[in-house]
CSV table of C-alpha atoms in Angstrom, one decimal:
chain,number,residue,atom,x,y,z
A,19,UNK,CA,-25.2,-15.4,39.8
A,20,UNK,CA,-21.4,-15.3,39.9
A,21,UNK,CA,-21.2,-19.1,40.2
A,22,UNK,CA,-23.5,-19.6,37.2
A,23,UNK,CA,-21.6,-17.1,35.1
A,24,UNK,CA,-18.2,-18.7,35.9
A,25,UNK,CA,-19.6,-22.2,35.1
A,26,UNK,CA,-21.0,-21.2,31.8
A,27,UNK,CA,-18.0,-19.1,30.9
A,28,UNK,CA,-15.8,-22.0,31.8
A,29,UNK,CA,-17.4,-24.1,29.1
A,30,UNK,CA,-16.5,-21.5,26.4
A,31,UNK,CA,-13.2,-20.7,28.1
A,32,UNK,CA,-11.9,-24.3,27.7
A,33,UNK,CA,-12.6,-24.2,24.0
A,34,UNK,CA,-11.4,-20.6,23.5
A,35,UNK,CA,-8.1,-21.2,25.4
A,36,UNK,CA,-7.3,-24.2,23.2
A,37,UNK,CA,-8.2,-22.2,20.1
A,38,UNK,CA,-6.2,-19.2,21.3
A,39,UNK,CA,-3.1,-21.3,22.0
A,40,UNK,CA,-3.4,-23.0,18.6
A,41,UNK,CA,-3.8,-19.6,16.8
A,42,UNK,CA,-0.8,-18.3,18.8
A,43,UNK,CA,1.3,-21.2,17.5
A,44,UNK,CA,-0.1,-20.8,14.0
A,45,UNK,CA,1.0,-17.2,13.9
A,46,UNK,CA,4.5,-18.2,15.2
A,47,UNK,CA,4.8,-20.9,12.5
A,48,UNK,CA,3.6,-18.5,9.8
A,49,UNK,CA,6.1,-15.9,10.9
A,50,UNK,CA,8.9,-18.4,10.9
A,51,UNK,CA,7.8,-19.7,7.4
A,52,UNK,CA,7.5,-16.2,5.8
A,53,UNK,CA,9.7,-13.8,7.6
A,54,UNK,CA,8.4,-10.6,9.2
A,55,UNK,CA,8.0,-8.7,5.9
A,56,UNK,CA,5.9,-11.3,4.1
A,57,UNK,CA,4.0,-12.0,7.2
A,58,UNK,CA,3.1,-8.3,7.2
A,59,UNK,CA,1.7,-8.7,3.7
A,60,UNK,CA,-0.4,-11.6,4.9
A,61,UNK,CA,-1.7,-9.5,7.7
A,62,UNK,CA,-2.6,-6.6,5.4
A,63,UNK,CA,-4.4,-8.9,2.9
A,64,UNK,CA,-6.4,-10.6,5.7
A,65,UNK,CA,-7.2,-7.3,7.4
A,66,UNK,CA,-8.9,-6.1,4.2
A,67,UNK,CA,-11.3,-9.0,4.1
A,68,UNK,CA,-11.9,-8.9,7.9
A,69,UNK,CA,-12.5,-5.1,8.1
A,70,UNK,CA,-15.2,-5.3,5.3
A,71,UNK,CA,-16.6,-8.4,6.9
A,72,UNK,CA,-16.9,-6.6,10.2
A,73,UNK,CA,-18.5,-3.6,8.5
A,74,UNK,CA,-21.2,-5.8,7.0
A,75,UNK,CA,-21.7,-8.2,9.9
A,76,UNK,CA,-24.6,-6.5,11.9
A,77,UNK,CA,-24.1,-8.4,15.1
A,78,UNK,CA,-27.9,-8.7,15.2
A,79,UNK,CA,-27.7,-11.7,17.6
A,80,UNK,CA,-27.8,-9.2,20.5
A,81,UNK,CA,-31.2,-8.0,19.4
A,82,UNK,CA,-32.4,-11.6,18.8
A,83,UNK,CA,-31.5,-12.6,22.3
A,84,UNK,CA,-33.1,-9.5,23.8
A,85,UNK,CA,-36.4,-9.9,22.0
A,86,UNK,CA,-36.5,-13.7,22.2
A,87,UNK,CA,-36.9,-13.2,25.9
A,88,UNK,CA,-39.9,-10.9,25.7
A,89,UNK,CA,-41.7,-11.7,22.4
A,90,UNK,CA,-43.5,-14.9,21.3
A,91,UNK,CA,-43.1,-14.4,17.6
A,92,UNK,CA,-39.7,-16.0,17.2
A,93,UNK,CA,-40.3,-16.9,13.6
A,94,UNK,CA,-40.8,-13.2,12.7
A,95,UNK,CA,-37.6,-12.3,14.6
A,96,UNK,CA,-35.6,-14.9,12.7
A,97,UNK,CA,-37.0,-13.7,9.3
A,98,UNK,CA,-36.1,-10.1,10.0
A,99,UNK,CA,-32.6,-11.0,11.2
A,100,UNK,CA,-32.0,-13.2,8.2
A,101,UNK,CA,-33.0,-10.5,5.8
A,102,UNK,CA,-30.7,-8.0,7.5
A,103,UNK,CA,-27.8,-10.5,7.3
A,104,UNK,CA,-28.4,-11.3,3.7
A,105,UNK,CA,-28.6,-7.7,2.5
A,106,UNK,CA,-25.3,-6.9,4.4
A,107,UNK,CA,-23.6,-10.1,3.0
A,108,UNK,CA,-24.4,-9.2,-0.6
A,109,UNK,CA,-23.4,-5.5,-0.3
A,110,UNK,CA,-20.2,-6.4,1.6
A,111,UNK,CA,-19.1,-9.0,-0.9
A,112,UNK,CA,-19.7,-6.7,-3.9
A,113,UNK,CA,-17.8,-3.9,-2.2
A,114,UNK,CA,-14.8,-6.1,-1.3
A,115,UNK,CA,-14.5,-7.5,-4.8
A,116,UNK,CA,-14.8,-4.1,-6.4
A,117,UNK,CA,-12.2,-2.4,-4.3
A,118,UNK,CA,-9.7,-5.3,-4.0
A,119,UNK,CA,-7.5,-4.1,-6.9
A,120,UNK,CA,-7.2,-0.5,-5.5
A,121,UNK,CA,-6.3,-1.8,-2.1
A,122,UNK,CA,-3.7,-4.1,-3.4
A,123,UNK,CA,-2.1,-1.4,-5.5
A,124,UNK,CA,-2.1,1.0,-2.6
A,125,UNK,CA,0.2,-1.3,-0.5
A,126,UNK,CA,2.2,-2.6,-3.5
A,127,UNK,CA,0.5,-6.0,-3.3
A,128,UNK,CA,-0.8,-6.1,-6.9
A,129,UNK,CA,0.3,-9.6,-7.4
A,130,UNK,CA,-2.2,-10.8,-4.8
A,131,UNK,CA,-5.2,-8.8,-6.1
A,132,UNK,CA,-6.9,-11.8,-7.7
A,133,UNK,CA,-6.6,-13.9,-4.6
A,134,UNK,CA,-8.0,-11.0,-2.6
A,135,UNK,CA,-11.1,-10.9,-4.9
A,136,UNK,CA,-11.7,-14.6,-4.4
A,137,UNK,CA,-11.2,-14.3,-0.7
A,138,UNK,CA,-14.0,-11.7,-0.6
A,139,UNK,CA,-16.5,-14.6,-0.8
A,140,UNK,CA,-15.8,-15.2,2.9
A,141,UNK,CA,-17.9,-12.1,3.6
A,142,UNK,CA,-20.9,-13.8,2.0
A,143,UNK,CA,-20.7,-16.8,4.3
A,144,UNK,CA,-19.8,-14.9,7.5
A,145,UNK,CA,-23.3,-13.9,8.5
A,146,UNK,CA,-23.8,-15.6,11.9
A,147,UNK,CA,-26.4,-13.4,13.7
A,148,UNK,CA,-29.1,-16.1,13.7
A,149,UNK,CA,-26.8,-19.0,14.5
A,150,UNK,CA,-25.0,-17.2,17.4
A,151,UNK,CA,-28.3,-15.7,18.7
A,152,UNK,CA,-30.1,-19.1,18.8
A,153,UNK,CA,-27.2,-21.0,20.3
A,154,UNK,CA,-26.6,-18.4,23.0
A,155,UNK,CA,-30.4,-18.2,23.7
A,156,UNK,CA,-30.4,-22.0,24.2
A,157,UNK,CA,-27.2,-21.8,26.3
A,158,UNK,CA,-25.4,-24.2,23.9
A,159,UNK,CA,-22.0,-22.8,24.8
A,160,UNK,CA,-20.2,-26.0,24.0
A,161,UNK,CA,-21.3,-25.7,20.4
A,162,UNK,CA,-19.9,-22.1,20.2
A,163,UNK,CA,-16.7,-23.2,21.8
A,164,UNK,CA,-16.3,-26.0,19.2
A,165,UNK,CA,-16.6,-23.4,16.4
A,166,UNK,CA,-13.4,-21.6,17.4
A,167,UNK,CA,-11.6,-25.0,18.1
A,168,UNK,CA,-12.5,-26.4,14.7
A,169,UNK,CA,-11.2,-23.2,12.9
A,170,UNK,CA,-8.0,-23.1,15.0
A,171,UNK,CA,-7.2,-26.8,14.6
A,172,UNK,CA,-7.7,-26.6,10.8
A,173,UNK,CA,-5.6,-23.5,10.4
A,174,UNK,CA,-2.8,-24.9,12.7
A,175,UNK,CA,-2.6,-27.9,10.4
A,176,UNK,CA,-2.5,-25.6,7.3
A,177,UNK,CA,0.2,-23.5,8.9
A,178,UNK,CA,2.3,-26.6,9.6
A,179,UNK,CA,1.9,-27.8,6.0
A,180,UNK,CA,2.7,-24.3,4.7
A,181,UNK,CA,5.9,-24.2,6.7
A,182,UNK,CA,6.9,-27.7,5.7
A,183,UNK,CA,6.2,-27.1,2.0
A,184,UNK,CA,7.7,-23.6,2.0
A,185,UNK,CA,4.4,-22.1,0.7
A,186,UNK,CA,3.9,-18.3,0.2
A,187,UNK,CA,1.6,-15.4,1.1
A,188,UNK,CA,-1.4,-16.4,-0.9
A,189,UNK,CA,-1.5,-19.8,0.7
A,190,UNK,CA,-1.6,-18.4,4.3
A,191,UNK,CA,-4.2,-15.8,3.4
A,192,UNK,CA,-6.7,-18.2,1.8
A,193,UNK,CA,-6.3,-21.1,4.3
A,194,UNK,CA,-6.9,-18.7,7.2
A,195,UNK,CA,-10.2,-17.5,5.7
A,196,UNK,CA,-11.3,-20.9,4.6
A,197,UNK,CA,-10.8,-22.4,8.1
A,198,UNK,CA,-12.7,-19.5,9.6
A,199,UNK,CA,-15.5,-20.1,7.1
A,200,UNK,CA,-15.7,-23.8,8.0
A,201,UNK,CA,-16.2,-22.8,11.7
A,202,UNK,CA,-19.1,-20.6,10.6
A,203,UNK,CA,-20.6,-23.5,8.6
A,204,UNK,CA,-20.4,-25.7,11.7
A,205,UNK,CA,-22.6,-23.4,13.9
A,206,UNK,CA,-25.0,-22.8,11.0
A,207,UNK,CA,-25.6,-26.5,10.7
A,208,UNK,CA,-26.1,-26.9,14.5
A,209,UNK,CA,-28.8,-24.3,14.7
A,210,UNK,CA,-30.4,-25.3,11.3
A,211,UNK,CA,-33.0,-27.8,12.6
A,212,UNK,CA,-34.2,-25.4,15.3
A,213,UNK,CA,-34.5,-22.5,12.9
A,214,UNK,CA,-36.4,-24.6,10.3
A,215,UNK,CA,-38.8,-25.8,13.0
A,216,UNK,CA,-39.5,-22.3,14.2
A,217,UNK,CA,-40.1,-21.1,10.6
A,218,UNK,CA,-42.4,-24.0,9.9
A,219,UNK,CA,-44.5,-23.0,12.9
A,220,UNK,CA,-44.8,-19.4,11.8
A,221,UNK,CA,-48.3,-18.2,12.2
A,222,UNK,CA,-50.4,-15.0,12.2
A,223,UNK,CA,-48.6,-13.7,15.2
A,224,UNK,CA,-46.0,-12.5,12.8
A,225,UNK,CA,-48.4,-9.7,12.0
A,226,UNK,CA,-47.5,-8.2,15.4
A,227,UNK,CA,-44.2,-7.3,13.9
A,228,UNK,CA,-45.8,-4.6,11.9
A,229,UNK,CA,-45.8,-1.4,14.0
A,230,UNK,CA,-43.9,-0.1,16.9
A,231,UNK,CA,-42.6,-3.5,18.0
A,232,UNK,CA,-40.9,-4.1,14.6
A,233,UNK,CA,-39.5,-0.6,14.5
A,234,UNK,CA,-38.1,-1.1,18.0
A,235,UNK,CA,-36.4,-4.3,17.0
A,236,UNK,CA,-34.9,-2.8,13.8
A,237,UNK,CA,-33.8,0.3,15.6
A,238,UNK,CA,-32.0,-1.7,18.3
A,239,UNK,CA,-30.2,-3.8,15.7
A,240,UNK,CA,-29.3,-0.8,13.6
A,241,UNK,CA,-27.8,1.0,16.6
A,242,UNK,CA,-25.8,-2.1,17.6
A,243,UNK,CA,-24.6,-2.4,14.0
A,244,UNK,CA,-23.4,1.3,14.0
A,245,UNK,CA,-21.7,0.6,17.3
A,246,UNK,CA,-19.9,-2.4,15.9
A,247,UNK,CA,-18.8,-0.2,12.9
A,248,UNK,CA,-17.4,2.4,15.3
A,249,UNK,CA,-15.4,-0.3,17.1
A,250,UNK,CA,-13.7,-1.7,13.9
A,251,UNK,CA,-10.5,0.4,14.2
A,252,UNK,CA,-9.4,-1.4,17.4
A,253,UNK,CA,-10.3,-4.8,15.9
A,254,UNK,CA,-8.8,-4.9,12.4
A,255,UNK,CA,-8.4,-1.4,10.8
A,256,UNK,CA,-5.5,-0.6,13.1
A,257,UNK,CA,-3.5,-3.3,11.2
A,258,UNK,CA,-4.1,-1.4,7.9
A,259,UNK,CA,-3.2,2.0,9.5
A,260,UNK,CA,0.0,0.6,10.9
A,261,UNK,CA,1.0,-0.6,7.4
A,262,UNK,CA,0.2,2.8,5.9
A,263,UNK,CA,1.8,5.0,8.6
A,264,UNK,CA,4.8,2.9,9.8
A,265,UNK,CA,5.7,0.0,7.4
A,266,UNK,CA,4.6,-3.4,6.2
A,267,UNK,CA,7.2,-5.1,8.4
A,268,UNK,CA,5.8,-3.2,11.4
A,269,UNK,CA,2.3,-4.5,10.5
A,270,UNK,CA,3.7,-8.1,10.9
A,271,UNK,CA,5.2,-7.2,14.3
A,272,UNK,CA,2.0,-5.5,15.4
A,273,UNK,CA,0.0,-8.6,14.4
A,274,UNK,CA,2.2,-10.7,16.6
A,275,UNK,CA,1.9,-8.3,19.5
A,276,UNK,CA,-1.9,-8.4,19.3
A,277,UNK,CA,-1.9,-12.2,18.9
A,278,UNK,CA,0.0,-12.5,22.2
A,279,UNK,CA,-2.5,-10.3,23.9
A,280,UNK,CA,-5.4,-12.2,22.3
A,281,UNK,CA,-4.9,-15.1,24.8
A,282,UNK,CA,-6.3,-12.9,27.5
A,283,UNK,CA,-9.2,-11.8,25.2
A,284,UNK,CA,-10.1,-15.5,24.8
A,285,UNK,CA,-10.5,-15.7,28.6
A,286,UNK,CA,-12.8,-12.7,28.8
A,287,UNK,CA,-14.7,-13.3,25.5
A,288,UNK,CA,-16.7,-16.2,27.0
A,289,UNK,CA,-17.4,-14.1,30.1
A,290,UNK,CA,-19.0,-11.4,28.0
A,291,UNK,CA,-21.1,-14.0,26.1
A,292,UNK,CA,-22.7,-15.4,29.3
A,293,UNK,CA,-22.7,-12.2,31.3
A,294,UNK,CA,-24.9,-10.2,28.8
A,295,UNK,CA,-28.0,-12.5,29.0
A,296,UNK,CA,-27.5,-13.0,32.7
A,297,UNK,CA,-27.4,-9.3,33.5
A,298,UNK,CA,-30.5,-8.8,31.3
A,299,UNK,CA,-32.4,-11.3,33.5
A,300,UNK,CA,-31.2,-9.7,36.8
A,301,UNK,CA,-32.1,-6.2,35.6
A,302,UNK,CA,-35.6,-7.5,34.8
A,303,UNK,CA,-35.8,-8.7,38.4
A,304,UNK,CA,-34.4,-5.4,39.7
A,305,UNK,CA,-31.5,-7.1,41.3
A,306,UNK,CA,-29.2,-4.1,40.9
A,307,UNK,CA,-27.0,-4.8,43.9
A,308,UNK,CA,-26.2,-8.3,42.6
A,309,UNK,CA,-25.1,-6.8,39.2
A,310,UNK,CA,-22.8,-4.4,40.9
A,311,UNK,CA,-21.3,-7.0,43.2
A,312,UNK,CA,-20.7,-9.5,40.4
A,313,UNK,CA,-19.1,-6.8,38.2
A,314,UNK,CA,-16.6,-5.7,40.9
A,315,UNK,CA,-15.7,-9.3,41.9
A,316,UNK,CA,-15.0,-10.2,38.3
A,317,UNK,CA,-12.8,-7.2,37.7
A,318,UNK,CA,-10.7,-8.1,40.7
A,319,UNK,CA,-10.6,-11.8,39.7
A,320,UNK,CA,-9.3,-10.8,36.3
A,321,UNK,CA,-6.9,-8.1,37.3
A,322,UNK,CA,-4.7,-10.0,39.7
A,323,UNK,CA,-3.8,-13.0,37.5
A,324,UNK,CA,-3.5,-10.8,34.4
A,325,UNK,CA,-0.8,-8.7,36.1
A,326,UNK,CA,1.1,-11.8,37.3
A,327,UNK,CA,1.1,-13.3,33.8
A,328,UNK,CA,2.3,-10.0,32.3
A,329,UNK,CA,5.1,-9.6,34.9
A,330,UNK,CA,6.4,-13.2,34.2
A,331,UNK,CA,6.2,-12.6,30.4
A,332,UNK,CA,8.0,-9.3,30.6
A,333,UNK,CA,10.9,-10.8,32.6
A,334,UNK,CA,11.4,-13.6,30.2
A,335,UNK,CA,11.0,-11.8,26.8
A,336,UNK,CA,14.6,-12.5,25.7
A,337,UNK,CA,13.9,-16.2,25.9
A,338,UNK,CA,10.4,-16.8,24.6
A,339,UNK,CA,10.4,-14.3,21.7
A,340,UNK,CA,13.3,-15.8,19.7
A,341,UNK,CA,12.2,-19.3,20.6
A,342,UNK,CA,8.6,-18.9,19.5
A,343,UNK,CA,8.9,-16.3,16.8
A,344,UNK,CA,12.3,-15.0,15.6
A,345,UNK,CA,15.2,-12.8,16.5
A,346,UNK,CA,13.8,-10.0,14.3
A,347,UNK,CA,11.0,-9.5,16.8
A,348,UNK,CA,13.3,-8.7,19.7
A,349,UNK,CA,13.6,-5.2,18.3
A,350,UNK,CA,10.0,-4.7,19.5
A,351,UNK,CA,10.5,-6.2,23.0
A,352,UNK,CA,9.5,-3.0,24.9
A,353,UNK,CA,6.5,-2.5,22.6
A,354,UNK,CA,5.3,-5.9,23.6
A,355,UNK,CA,5.8,-5.4,27.3
A,356,UNK,CA,4.0,-2.0,27.3
A,357,UNK,CA,1.1,-3.4,25.2
A,358,UNK,CA,0.7,-6.4,27.5
A,359,UNK,CA,0.6,-4.3,30.6
A,360,UNK,CA,-2.0,-1.9,29.2
A,361,UNK,CA,-4.0,-4.8,27.7
A,362,UNK,CA,-4.0,-6.6,31.1
A,363,UNK,CA,-5.6,-3.7,32.8
A,364,UNK,CA,-8.2,-3.2,30.0
A,365,UNK,CA,-9.0,-6.9,30.1
A,366,UNK,CA,-9.8,-6.7,33.8
A,367,UNK,CA,-12.5,-4.1,33.1
A,368,UNK,CA,-14.2,-6.3,30.4
A,369,UNK,CA,-17.4,-6.8,32.5
A,370,UNK,CA,-18.4,-3.2,32.1
A,371,UNK,CA,-19.1,-3.6,28.4
A,372,UNK,CA,-21.9,-6.1,28.5
A,373,UNK,CA,-23.4,-4.4,31.6
A,374,UNK,CA,-23.3,-1.0,29.9
A,375,UNK,CA,-25.3,-2.4,26.9
A,376,UNK,CA,-27.7,-4.4,29.1
A,377,UNK,CA,-28.6,-1.1,31.0
A,378,UNK,CA,-29.9,0.2,27.7
A,379,UNK,CA,-27.2,2.7,26.9
A,380,UNK,CA,-27.2,1.7,23.2
A,381,UNK,CA,-26.9,5.3,21.9
A,382,UNK,CA,-24.3,6.3,24.5
A,383,UNK,CA,-22.3,3.1,23.7
A,384,UNK,CA,-22.3,4.1,20.0
A,385,UNK,CA,-21.0,7.7,20.8
A,386,UNK,CA,-18.3,6.4,23.2
A,387,UNK,CA,-17.2,3.8,20.8
A,388,UNK,CA,-17.1,6.2,17.9
A,389,UNK,CA,-15.2,8.8,19.9
A,390,UNK,CA,-12.7,6.5,21.4
A,391,UNK,CA,-11.9,4.8,18.1
A,392,UNK,CA,-11.7,8.1,16.3
A,393,UNK,CA,-9.1,9.1,18.9
A,394,UNK,CA,-7.3,5.8,18.2
A,395,UNK,CA,-7.2,6.4,14.4
A,396,UNK,CA,-5.9,10.0,14.9
A,397,UNK,CA,-3.4,8.8,17.5
A,398,UNK,CA,-2.0,6.1,15.1
A,399,UNK,CA,-1.7,8.6,12.3
A,400,UNK,CA,0.0,11.2,14.4
A,401,UNK,CA,2.0,9.3,16.9
A,402,UNK,CA,2.8,6.5,14.5
A,403,UNK,CA,4.5,8.9,12.2
A,404,UNK,CA,6.5,10.4,15.0
A,405,UNK,CA,7.3,7.4,17.2
A,406,UNK,CA,6.7,4.4,14.9
A,407,UNK,CA,5.1,1.3,16.5
A,408,UNK,CA,5.6,2.8,20.0
A,409,UNK,CA,3.2,5.6,19.0
A,410,UNK,CA,0.6,3.0,17.9
A,411,UNK,CA,0.8,1.3,21.3
A,412,UNK,CA,0.4,4.7,23.1
A,413,UNK,CA,-2.7,5.5,20.9
A,414,UNK,CA,-4.3,2.1,21.9
A,415,UNK,CA,-3.6,2.8,25.6
A,416,UNK,CA,-5.4,6.2,25.3
A,417,UNK,CA,-8.4,4.4,23.6
A,418,UNK,CA,-8.7,1.8,26.3
A,419,UNK,CA,-8.6,4.5,29.0
A,420,UNK,CA,-11.3,6.6,27.4
A,421,UNK,CA,-13.6,3.6,27.1
A,422,UNK,CA,-13.2,2.7,30.8
A,423,UNK,CA,-13.5,6.3,32.1
A,424,UNK,CA,-16.7,7.0,30.1
A,425,UNK,CA,-18.5,3.7,31.0
A,426,UNK,CA,-17.7,2.7,34.6
A,427,UNK,CA,-18.9,5.9,36.4
A,428,UNK,CA,-22.2,5.8,34.5
A,429,UNK,CA,-22.8,2.2,35.4
A,430,UNK,CA,-22.1,2.7,39.1
A,431,UNK,CA,-24.4,5.8,39.2
A,432,UNK,CA,-27.2,4.1,37.4
A,433,UNK,CA,-27.1,0.9,39.5
A,434,UNK,CA,-26.9,3.0,42.7
A,435,UNK,CA,-29.9,5.1,41.6
A,436,UNK,CA,-32.0,2.2,40.5
A,437,UNK,CA,-31.2,0.3,43.8
A,438,UNK,CA,-32.2,3.3,45.9
A,439,UNK,CA,-35.5,3.8,44.0
A,440,UNK,CA,-36.2,0.0,44.3
A,441,UNK,CA,-35.7,0.1,48.1
A,442,UNK,CA,-37.9,3.2,48.4
A,443,UNK,CA,-40.7,1.6,46.5
A,444,UNK,CA,-40.6,-1.5,48.8
A,445,UNK,CA,-40.6,0.4,52.1
């Protein structure tokens, strides 16, 4: 199992690492071109679109993969998922356009309200549940890797042009969202022929969707969607909270700190993508010991190199921060070091998240995610006012700790229990 996971993750990893490095460089170029204050404005404007996009992106690919493996009516699954995505897309776009002026006025960004409204159209196109579900189900991980590479390459080119031409906030906001959108179009095109062929072969089996089966599928997708909503604070809403509680300039610094840490996320992201379907297969075979063994091995394999990289980066901050970004960012040197250390530990425990979901703890996942992110928001509001950006870093550390403490013991207990019962039944 571990060998297969590493091989498949490696395909995505190669693409994601390249994309991550390019995005890292794009942020560095953008900061140099705009300065930390204007870069903070870019971050706040982008965060508005991305937060609403996340709210109305149901992540229904997880349900698609789960039910593709056990149900024959793939056409019915795709139709239901497309309807869910379309409703969310329209509602999200309308909300973003309607609230854009109020948001811009709140952060004294009124001059950019019109571009914010136009940028809201990104939400309409960023509905990828069917595309991601189909490509992952078919194990076409190279295609998914290419999506991030295409977006990263295009935005890197745009950032270089923006720096060269001395372009402003609106340019960097729109080009970032446009390049993300082109990546979405790419995977939609790749899965298009398969989806069309499935829909053409749709038959009376679709009637089976009416009843408990359909309710189960919709209930699963709705719960996953609610969990994704609960997890938004740690993904994008934190940028907005930092801008509101600390300052616009601090938002720019915080965006850079997160971008630095994102490189490790690009390593673990592919791992999650291949681990989830693989764990589902092993659980169906009642191979509980294999799941536990792979999880612990992956945690160790991630923890050791992560800590080594953080140690090296911490020692050399006075050199690479001004070289890559600017002297202004050295004020936040210790914030960066602390965040990298905490993030490295949290990154090592990444395997617990897909395993927790695969074990069927959908409702518990929602409660844990909601609780930990509520703590994050409260922590940013309280500690951010008292300690500035350092308080924000502490709040994120608490959120990471809560997530690990609530998930890992439950996973270990469940796997041990199921393994014992499985052995008893076979003796």
